Structures are given as C-alpha cells and as structure tokens.
PDB file of C-alpha atoms in Angstrom:
ATOM      1  CA  MET A 207       6.152 -16.942  -9.710  1.00 40.00           C
ATOM      2  CA  THR A 208       6.390 -20.486 -11.123  1.00 42.00           C
ATOM      3  CA  PHE A 209       9.310 -21.876  -9.107  1.00 43.00           C
ATOM      4  CA  GLN A 210       8.203 -24.163  -6.311  1.00 48.00           C
ATOM      5  CA  SER A 211      10.310 -25.576  -3.371  1.00 53.00           C
ATOM      6  CA  LYS A 212      10.048 -29.158  -2.398  1.00 55.00           C
ATOM      7  CA  LYS A 213       8.501 -27.853   0.720  1.00 52.00           C
ATOM      8  CA  ALA A 214       5.787 -26.108  -0.973  1.00 51.00           C
ATOM      9  CA  LYS A 215       4.781 -28.832  -3.795  1.00 51.00           C
ATOM     10  CA  LYS A 216       4.437 -31.364  -0.847  1.00 52.00           C
ATOM     11  CA  LEU A 217       1.945 -28.840   0.915  1.00 51.00           C
ATOM     12  CA  ALA A 218       0.178 -28.244  -2.317  1.00 49.00           C
ATOM     13  CA  GLY A 219      -0.438 -31.768  -2.767  1.00 49.00           C
ATOM     14  CA  THR A 220      -2.279 -32.479   0.744  1.00 60.00           C
ATOM     15  CA  ILE A 221      -4.630 -29.968  -0.433  1.00 72.00           C
ATOM     16  CA  ASP A 222      -7.436 -30.396  -2.952  1.00 69.00           C
ATOM     17  CA  ARG A 223      -6.909 -27.010  -5.268  1.00 70.00           C
ATOM     18  CA  GLU A 224     -10.059 -26.930  -6.483  1.00 75.00           C
ATOM     19  CA  LYS A 225     -12.819 -27.662  -3.458  1.00 87.00           C
ATOM     20  CA  LEU A 226     -14.118 -24.485  -2.327  1.00 89.00           C
ATOM     21  CA  HIS A 227     -13.900 -23.903   1.856  1.00 93.00           C
ATOM     22  CA  GLY A 228     -15.466 -21.962   3.952  1.00 93.00           C
ATOM     23  CA  VAL A 229     -13.336 -19.257   5.382  1.00 94.00           C
ATOM     24  CA  ASP A 230     -12.915 -20.565   9.226  1.00 94.00           C
ATOM     25  CA  GLU A 231     -11.824 -23.766   7.362  1.00 94.00           C
ATOM     26  CA  ALA A 232      -9.308 -22.438   4.761  1.00 95.00           C
ATOM     27  CA  ILE A 233      -7.564 -20.150   7.941  1.00 95.00           C
ATOM     28  CA  SER A 234      -7.690 -23.720   9.869  1.00 95.00           C
ATOM     29  CA  ILE A 235      -5.880 -24.989   7.114  1.00 94.00           C
ATOM     30  CA  ILE A 236      -3.364 -22.340   6.034  1.00 94.00           C
ATOM     31  CA  LYS A 237      -1.932 -22.078   9.719  1.00 93.00           C
ATOM     32  CA  ALA A 238      -1.238 -25.924   9.948  1.00 92.00           C
ATOM     33  CA  ASN A 239       0.693 -25.309   6.642  1.00 90.00           C
ATOM     34  CA  ALA A 240       2.436 -22.003   7.658  1.00 89.00           C
ATOM     35  CA  THR A 241       5.629 -24.153   8.770  1.00 86.00           C
ATOM     36  CA  SER A 242       8.344 -21.688   8.004  1.00 87.00           C
ATOM     37  CA  LYS A 243      11.027 -20.249  10.594  1.00 91.00           C
ATOM     38  CA  PHE A 244       9.622 -17.022  10.151  1.00 91.00           C
ATOM     39  CA  ASP A 245       6.312 -15.842  10.894  1.00 92.00           C
ATOM     40  CA  GLU A 246       4.437 -15.856   7.405  1.00 94.00           C
ATOM     41  CA  THR A 247       2.278 -13.136   6.311  1.00 94.00           C
ATOM     42  CA  ILE A 248      -1.896 -14.393   5.702  1.00 95.00           C
ATOM     43  CA  GLU A 249      -3.057 -12.861   2.393  1.00 95.00           C
ATOM     44  CA  VAL A 250      -6.396 -13.161   0.474  1.00 96.00           C
ATOM     45  CA  ALA A 251      -6.815 -12.674  -2.949  1.00 96.00           C
ATOM     46  CA  ILE A 252     -10.428 -11.585  -4.255  1.00 96.00           C
ATOM     47  CA  ALA A 253     -11.189 -11.583  -7.954  1.00 95.00           C
ATOM     48  CA  LEU A 254     -13.933  -8.784  -8.602  1.00 95.00           C
ATOM     49  CA  GLY A 255     -16.163  -8.444 -11.344  1.00 93.00           C
ATOM     50  CA  VAL A 256     -14.888  -5.004 -12.505  1.00 93.00           C
ATOM     51  CA  ASP A 257     -12.365  -3.769 -15.246  1.00 91.00           C
ATOM     52  CA  PRO A 258     -10.347  -1.201 -13.568  1.00 89.00           C
ATOM     53  CA  ARG A 259      -9.119   0.541 -16.777  1.00 89.00           C
ATOM     54  CA  HIS A 260     -12.386   2.443 -16.395  1.00 89.00           C
ATOM     55  CA  ALA A 261     -12.467   5.125 -13.797  1.00 87.00           C
ATOM     56  CA  ASP A 262     -15.838   4.297 -12.865  1.00 90.00           C
ATOM     57  CA  GLN A 263     -14.738   0.349 -11.835  1.00 91.00           C
ATOM     58  CA  MET A 264     -11.796   1.489  -9.892  1.00 90.00           C
ATOM     59  CA  VAL A 265     -11.588  -0.209  -6.276  1.00 92.00           C
ATOM     60  CA  ARG A 266      -9.751   1.282  -3.699  1.00 90.00           C
ATOM     61  CA  GLY A 267      -9.812   2.232  -0.322  1.00 91.00           C
ATOM     62  CA  VAL A 268      -8.443   1.984   3.118  1.00 90.00           C
ATOM     63  CA  VAL A 269      -9.748  -0.198   6.072  1.00 93.00           C
ATOM     64  CA  THR A 270      -8.258  -0.839   9.795  1.00 92.00           C
ATOM     65  CA  LEU A 271      -7.849  -4.212  10.771  1.00 93.00           C
ATOM     66  CA  PRO A 272      -9.070  -4.796  13.936  1.00 93.00           C
ATOM     67  CA  LYS A 273      -6.557  -6.970  14.990  1.00 92.00           C
ATOM     68  CA  GLY A 274      -3.612  -5.244  13.683  1.00 91.00           C
ATOM     69  CA  THR A 275      -1.545  -6.145  10.698  1.00 90.00           C
ATOM     70  CA  GLY A 276       1.401  -7.938  12.834  1.00 88.00           C
ATOM     71  CA  LYS A 277       4.155  -6.020  10.733  1.00 85.00           C
ATOM     72  CA  THR A 278       5.733  -2.388  11.748  1.00 88.00           C
ATOM     73  CA  VAL A 279       4.700  -0.157   9.300  1.00 90.00           C
ATOM     74  CA  ARG A 280       7.381   2.791   8.346  1.00 94.00           C
ATOM     75  CA  VAL A 281       5.523   6.138   8.031  1.00 96.00           C
ATOM     76  CA  GLY A 282       7.061   8.796   6.166  1.00 97.00           C
ATOM     77  CA  VAL A 283       5.529  12.695   6.481  1.00 97.00           C
ATOM     78  CA  PHE A 284       5.539  15.628   4.450  1.00 97.00           C
ATOM     79  CA  ALA A 285       4.918  18.480   7.048  1.00 97.00           C
ATOM     80  CA  ARG A 286       6.821  21.562   8.609  1.00 96.00           C
ATOM     81  CA  GLY A 287       6.358  23.448  11.915  1.00 96.00           C
ATOM     82  CA  ASP A 288       4.285  22.397  14.443  1.00 97.00           C
ATOM     83  CA  LYS A 289       2.416  19.690  12.437  1.00 97.00           C
ATOM     84  CA  ALA A 290       5.975  17.965  11.827  1.00 97.00           C
ATOM     85  CA  GLU A 291       6.303  17.983  15.358  1.00 97.00           C
ATOM     86  CA  GLU A 292       2.941  16.044  15.859  1.00 97.00           C
ATOM     87  CA  ALA A 293       4.093  14.079  13.169  1.00 97.00           C
ATOM     88  CA  ARG A 294       6.738  12.890  15.373  1.00 96.00           C
ATOM     89  CA  ALA A 295       5.160  12.638  18.462  1.00 97.00           C
ATOM     90  CA  ALA A 296       2.522  10.141  16.746  1.00 96.00           C
ATOM     91  CA  GLY A 297       5.593   7.908  15.879  1.00 95.00           C
ATOM     92  CA  ALA A 298       6.275   8.377  12.375  1.00 96.00           C
ATOM     93  CA  ASP A 299       9.368   7.209  11.384  1.00 96.00           C
ATOM     94  CA  VAL A 300      10.789   9.825   8.634  1.00 96.00           C
ATOM     95  CA  VAL A 301       9.538  13.687   8.738  1.00 97.00           C
ATOM     96  CA  GLY A 302      10.606  16.658   6.504  1.00 96.00           C
ATOM     97  CA  ALA A 303       9.816  18.700   3.434  1.00 95.00           C
ATOM     98  CA  GLU A 304      12.461  20.099   0.908  1.00 95.00           C
ATOM     99  CA  ASP A 305      14.971  17.407   2.457  1.00 95.00           C
ATOM    100  CA  LEU A 306      12.486  14.643   2.459  1.00 95.00           C
ATOM    101  CA  LEU A 307      11.780  15.439  -1.216  1.00 95.00           C
ATOM    102  CA  GLU A 308      15.405  15.403  -2.257  1.00 94.00           C
ATOM    103  CA  ILE A 309      15.874  11.989  -0.188  1.00 94.00           C
ATOM    104  CA  CYS A 310      12.703  10.540  -2.212  1.00 94.00           C
ATOM    105  CA  GLN A 311      14.416  11.999  -5.496  1.00 92.00           C
ATOM    106  CA  SER A 312      17.565   9.916  -5.003  1.00 92.00           C
ATOM    107  CA  GLY A 313      15.376   6.983  -4.998  1.00 88.00           C
ATOM    108  CA  LYS A 314      16.317   6.405  -1.230  1.00 91.00           C
ATOM    109  CA  ILE A 315      12.480   5.976   0.265  1.00 92.00           C
ATOM    110  CA  GLU A 316      12.105   4.621   3.907  1.00 90.00           C
ATOM    111  CA  PHE A 317       8.885   4.044   4.479  1.00 94.00           C
ATOM    112  CA  GLU A 318       5.792   1.949   3.388  1.00 92.00           C
ATOM    113  CA  ARG A 319       3.057   4.514   3.960  1.00 93.00           C
ATOM    114  CA  CYS A 320       3.444   8.469   2.932  1.00 96.00           C
ATOM    115  CA  ILE A 321       1.195  11.305   4.462  1.00 96.00           C
ATOM    116  CA  ALA A 322       1.057  14.721   3.687  1.00 97.00           C
ATOM    117  CA  THR A 323      -0.407  18.220   5.008  1.00 97.00           C
ATOM    118  CA  PRO A 324      -2.516  19.961   2.590  1.00 97.00           C
ATOM    119  CA  ASP A 325       0.007  22.586   1.953  1.00 96.00           C
ATOM    120  CA  MET A 326       3.031  20.432   1.212  1.00 96.00           C
ATOM    121  CA  MET A 327       1.211  18.494  -1.915  1.00 95.00           C
ATOM    122  CA  GLY A 328       2.658  21.491  -4.260  1.00 93.00           C
ATOM    123  CA  LEU A 329       5.972  20.226  -3.246  1.00 93.00           C
ATOM    124  CA  VAL A 330       4.850  16.102  -3.217  1.00 94.00           C
ATOM    125  CA  GLY A 331       3.028  16.520  -6.400  1.00 94.00           C
ATOM    126  CA  ARG A 332       6.921  16.691  -7.980  1.00 93.00           C
ATOM    127  CA  LEU A 333       7.411  13.358  -6.836  1.00 93.00           C
ATOM    128  CA  GLY A 334       4.448  11.846  -8.737  1.00 92.00           C
ATOM    129  CA  LYS A 335       6.859   9.514 -10.652  1.00 92.00           C
ATOM    130  CA  VAL A 336       8.705   8.483  -7.718  1.00 92.00           C
ATOM    131  CA  LEU A 337       5.702   7.875  -5.385  1.00 93.00           C
ATOM    132  CA  GLY A 338       3.029   6.928  -7.527  1.00 90.00           C
ATOM    133  CA  PRO A 339       4.393   3.425  -9.697  1.00 89.00           C
ATOM    134  CA  LYS A 340       4.772   2.448  -5.420  1.00 88.00           C
ATOM    135  CA  GLY A 341       1.302   3.464  -4.245  1.00 87.00           C
ATOM    136  CA  LEU A 342       2.505   6.000  -1.892  1.00 92.00           C
ATOM    137  CA  MET A 343       0.940   9.387  -3.746  1.00 93.00           C
ATOM    138  CA  PRO A 344      -0.633  10.492  -0.591  1.00 94.00           C
ATOM    139  CA  ASN A 345      -4.644  10.906  -1.484  1.00 92.00           C
ATOM    140  CA  PRO A 346      -6.878  12.720   0.245  1.00 92.00           C
ATOM    141  CA  LYS A 347      -9.808   9.891  -0.344  1.00 87.00           C
ATOM    142  CA  LEU A 348      -7.406   7.592   1.490  1.00 88.00           C
ATOM    143  CA  GLY A 349      -6.954   9.775   4.427  1.00 91.00           C
ATOM    144  CA  THR A 350      -3.261  10.537   3.969  1.00 94.00           C
ATOM    145  CA  VAL A 351      -3.616  14.042   2.599  1.00 96.00           C
ATOM    146  CA  THR A 352      -5.024  15.808   5.696  1.00 96.00           C
ATOM    147  CA  PRO A 353      -3.943  18.429   8.833  1.00 96.00           C
ATOM    148  CA  ASN A 354      -4.543  15.862  11.043  1.00 96.00           C
ATOM    149  CA  VAL A 355      -1.257  14.263  10.607  1.00 96.00           C
ATOM    150  CA  GLY A 356      -1.090  12.837  14.186  1.00 96.00           C
ATOM    151  CA  GLU A 357      -3.980  10.784  13.751  1.00 95.00           C
ATOM    152  CA  ALA A 358      -3.168   9.372  10.203  1.00 95.00           C
ATOM    153  CA  VAL A 359       0.433   8.365  11.601  1.00 95.00           C
ATOM    154  CA  LYS A 360      -1.183   6.507  14.537  1.00 94.00           C
ATOM    155  CA  ALA A 361      -3.782   4.854  11.930  1.00 92.00           C
ATOM    156  CA  ALA A 362      -0.878   3.718   9.527  1.00 91.00           C
ATOM    157  CA  LYS A 363       0.928   2.230  12.556  1.00 91.00           C
ATOM    158  CA  GLY A 364      -2.346   0.819  14.108  1.00 89.00           C
ATOM    159  CA  GLY A 365      -3.702  -1.560  11.880  1.00 89.00           C
ATOM    160  CA  GLN A 366      -4.763   0.422   8.705  1.00 90.00           C
ATOM    161  CA  ILE A 367      -4.137  -0.949   5.265  1.00 90.00           C
ATOM    162  CA  GLU A 368      -4.879   0.424   1.515  1.00 89.00           C
ATOM    163  CA  TYR A 369      -6.497  -2.279  -0.708  1.00 92.00           C
ATOM    164  CA  ARG A 370      -6.499  -1.303  -4.565  1.00 91.00           C
ATOM    165  CA  VAL A 371      -7.762  -3.526  -7.315  1.00 92.00           C
ATOM    166  CA  GLU A 372      -4.756  -4.547  -9.808  1.00 90.00           C
ATOM    167  CA  LYS A 373      -5.205  -4.750 -13.730  1.00 87.00           C
ATOM    168  CA  ALA A 374      -6.023  -7.841 -13.681  1.00 90.00           C
ATOM    169  CA  GLY A 375      -9.203  -7.216 -11.370  1.00 93.00           C
ATOM    170  CA  ILE A 376      -7.830  -8.330  -8.471  1.00 95.00           C
ATOM    171  CA  ILE A 377      -7.153  -7.316  -4.590  1.00 95.00           C
ATOM    172  CA  HIS A 378      -4.121  -8.649  -2.668  1.00 94.00           C
ATOM    173  CA  ALA A 379      -3.950  -7.592   1.213  1.00 94.00           C
ATOM    174  CA  GLY A 380      -2.251  -9.335   4.335  1.00 94.00           C
ATOM    175  CA  ILE A 381      -4.306  -9.914   6.939  1.00 95.00           C
ATOM    176  CA  GLY A 382      -2.164 -10.920   9.555  1.00 94.00           C
ATOM    177  CA  LYS A 383       0.270 -13.435  10.603  1.00 94.00           C
ATOM    178  CA  ALA A 384       0.655 -17.236  11.052  1.00 95.00           C
ATOM    179  CA  SER A 385       0.867 -16.906  14.561  1.00 95.00           C
ATOM    180  CA  PHE A 386      -2.354 -14.712  15.001  1.00 95.00           C
ATOM    181  CA  LYS A 387      -5.211 -16.759  16.638  1.00 95.00           C
ATOM    182  CA  ALA A 388      -7.609 -18.028  13.816  1.00 96.00           C
ATOM    183  CA  GLU A 389     -10.434 -15.898  15.415  1.00 96.00           C
ATOM    184  CA  ASP A 390      -8.232 -12.776  15.162  1.00 96.00           C
ATOM    185  CA  LEU A 391      -7.868 -13.458  11.486  1.00 96.00           C
ATOM    186  CA  ARG A 392     -11.436 -13.816  10.639  1.00 96.00           C
ATOM    187  CA  THR A 393     -12.365 -10.634  12.256  1.00 96.00           C
ATOM    188  CA  ASN A 394      -9.439  -9.051   9.946  1.00 96.00           C
ATOM    189  CA  PHE A 395     -10.648 -11.083   6.993  1.00 96.00           C
ATOM    190  CA  ASP A 396     -14.219 -10.007   7.735  1.00 95.00           C
ATOM    191  CA  ALA A 397     -13.423  -6.057   7.991  1.00 95.00           C
ATOM    192  CA  LEU A 398     -11.345  -6.150   4.461  1.00 96.00           C
ATOM    193  CA  VAL A 399     -14.053  -7.915   2.830  1.00 95.00           C
ATOM    194  CA  ASP A 400     -16.686  -5.617   4.139  1.00 95.00           C
ATOM    195  CA  ALA A 401     -14.811  -2.641   3.103  1.00 94.00           C
ATOM    196  CA  VAL A 402     -14.253  -4.060  -0.368  1.00 95.00           C
ATOM    197  CA  VAL A 403     -17.960  -5.006  -0.796  1.00 94.00           C
ATOM    198  CA  LYS A 404     -18.972  -1.412   0.449  1.00 93.00           C
ATOM    199  CA  SER A 405     -16.436   0.277  -2.368  1.00 93.00           C
ATOM    200  CA  LYS A 406     -18.356  -1.410  -4.956  1.00 92.00           C
ATOM    201  CA  PRO A 407     -18.168   1.100  -7.660  1.00 91.00           C
ATOM    202  CA  THR A 408     -21.267   2.015  -9.946  1.00 87.00           C
ATOM    203  CA  GLY A 409     -19.653   1.144 -12.883  1.00 84.00           C
ATOM    204  CA  ALA A 410     -19.234  -3.181 -12.094  1.00 85.00           C
ATOM    205  CA  LYS A 411     -22.146  -4.817 -13.417  1.00 85.00           C
ATOM    206  CA  GLY A 412     -23.201  -8.346 -12.515  1.00 86.00           C
ATOM    207  CA  LYS A 413     -21.450 -10.648  -9.873  1.00 91.00           C
ATOM    208  CA  TYR A 414     -18.724  -8.526  -7.980  1.00 93.00           C
ATOM    209  CA  LEU A 415     -17.314 -10.946  -5.733  1.00 93.00           C
ATOM    210  CA  LYS A 416     -16.196 -13.789  -8.632  1.00 93.00           C
ATOM    211  CA  LYS A 417     -13.435 -15.573  -6.869  1.00 93.00           C
ATOM    212  CA  ALA A 418     -11.310 -15.446  -3.332  1.00 95.00           C
ATOM    213  CA  ALA A 419      -8.426 -17.703  -1.754  1.00 95.00           C
ATOM    214  CA  LEU A 420      -6.637 -17.624   0.929  1.00 95.00           C
ATOM    215  CA  SER A 421      -2.282 -18.707   1.520  1.00 94.00           C
ATOM    216  CA  SER A 422      -0.003 -18.008   3.114  1.00 93.00           C
ATOM    217  CA  THR A 423       3.564 -16.683   2.380  1.00 89.00           C
ATOM    218  CA  MET A 424       5.815 -19.650   1.493  1.00 90.00           C
ATOM    219  CA  GLY A 425       2.287 -21.970   1.544  1.00 88.00           C
ATOM    220  CA  PRO A 426      -0.452 -22.969  -1.030  1.00 87.00           C
ATOM    221  CA  GLY A 427      -3.612 -21.235  -2.103  1.00 91.00           C
ATOM    222  CA  VAL A 428      -6.842 -22.166  -0.798  1.00 95.00           C
ATOM    223  CA  LYS A 429     -10.092 -21.633  -2.463  1.00 94.00           C
ATOM    224  CA  LEU A 430     -13.125 -19.990  -0.741  1.00 94.00           C
ATOM    225  CA  ASP A 431     -16.557 -20.359  -0.991  1.00 92.00           C
ATOM    226  CA  VAL A 432     -17.746 -16.715  -2.182  1.00 90.00           C
ATOM    227  CA  ALA A 433     -21.158 -17.383  -1.329  1.00 87.00           C
ATOM    228  CA  GLU A 434     -20.280 -17.509   2.418  1.00 83.00           C
ATOM    229  CA  LEU A 435     -19.127 -14.013   1.843  1.00 80.00           C
ATOM    230  CA  SER A 436     -21.630 -11.076   1.824  1.00 54.00           C
ATOM    231  CA  ALA A 437     -21.575  -9.658  -1.860  1.00 44.00           C
ATOM    232  CA  SER A 438     -24.260  -8.952  -4.265  1.00 41.00           C
TER     233      SER A 438
END
C-alpha cells in the first residue's frame, strides 16, 4: 500500500527504519505508536530463505498463541448428526452439510476458520475453488479435518492461528492487540517464531530466518535483529 496518512508519515519519521531492534524494544516502540481510536493488531512479518513454488520448501502450520489473539474468530463446521451438535456446543458459529455447501457456493462465507469431519470431505471438496483462494480449505495436517470437531472449534476460538508462507517467501501473522501487555505480546511472538522454526522444510538451504519486522495496523514497521531469534 503506497498511500500513507499524515499521521503514519509522522510516526515513520520518529523511527530509524534501518536500525535493527531487539524484540522487546520493538514491541515497546510499536505499542507507543499504536494510537488509533481502535485497538490495532500487532503484526509480524518474517522473510524466510525458501521458495514456496517448490513443494519441499512450503512452510505452513498452526500454532496456539498462549495469550490469545484478542479478536473473535468465527468458525464454520461441516458435520452431521452428533458431530454437528458437538460443534455447536463447542461454540461453532455456522454448522451444516449440504445447506452450508449451498450458502458457501452463493459466495456468502461467514467464517474465518473452516473445520470438517473426515466423512464430509467429499462434499467440502466441491468448494475447492471457493474456499481454496481464501485459505479456508480444511486440511488434516492443520487439524481442520478431524472427528474431534469440538476440540478443533475450541482451539480455533482459543488463540490458534494458521501461518503460511506467501509467494515472496514471507509469513504475515497477527500476534495480538496493541492493548495487550508487552510481555504477553512477547510470549505470543516467541510461540509463533518457535513454530515457524520447527516448520523449516527439508528443501530450505542456507539461512532460514532472513529478516523480520513488527508493525501495528496503522503504524510503521520496526525491523528486528534476527540474530536474537532462534534460527539456524
């Protein structure tokens, strides 16, 4: 995004854009500059030494942020019978089978996480072109195709996020809100980085964690000293 508000430009002028900061210092700077009327999301961007065009260099997974995300996640579940009731009891926002399929095919998708029982994947597979581009397609490796729908819904509601490397080799993820305590943001940050490091693919050569930065929704980015992070 090339457009910057006067406020954003002013804030950017107070930060040395080339200096590498420690994580705690960066969090302090970001929190101090997150002065919008709404509770800004604190986001991390990590540039990895991978080429996601190659299957053996894809980085994707889920991690539970110990201190939560600070936002309400709407969960959709494809299930029938007892499993549908289990999902509703766990707090799922939308539950269904063929009826939910039709709703999604119409373009009305009212959830940010999608979970399905294994027996529903024949049905859900027909939504590949709808859910796929939005990153919502249930996946066994991510725990979103499971018979334990109740646990999966609670995890999604309780701070579990998905991370996935983009075409440029960068992972973007929110680690909380500006209103969070600094130590809570650090706890969530460490959990995410640890998960990304453990997800290092076999095809990755050379330096894995290349660059990293923190920012808030409306604020400028602050570069991190990746030497401080646990990476090989």
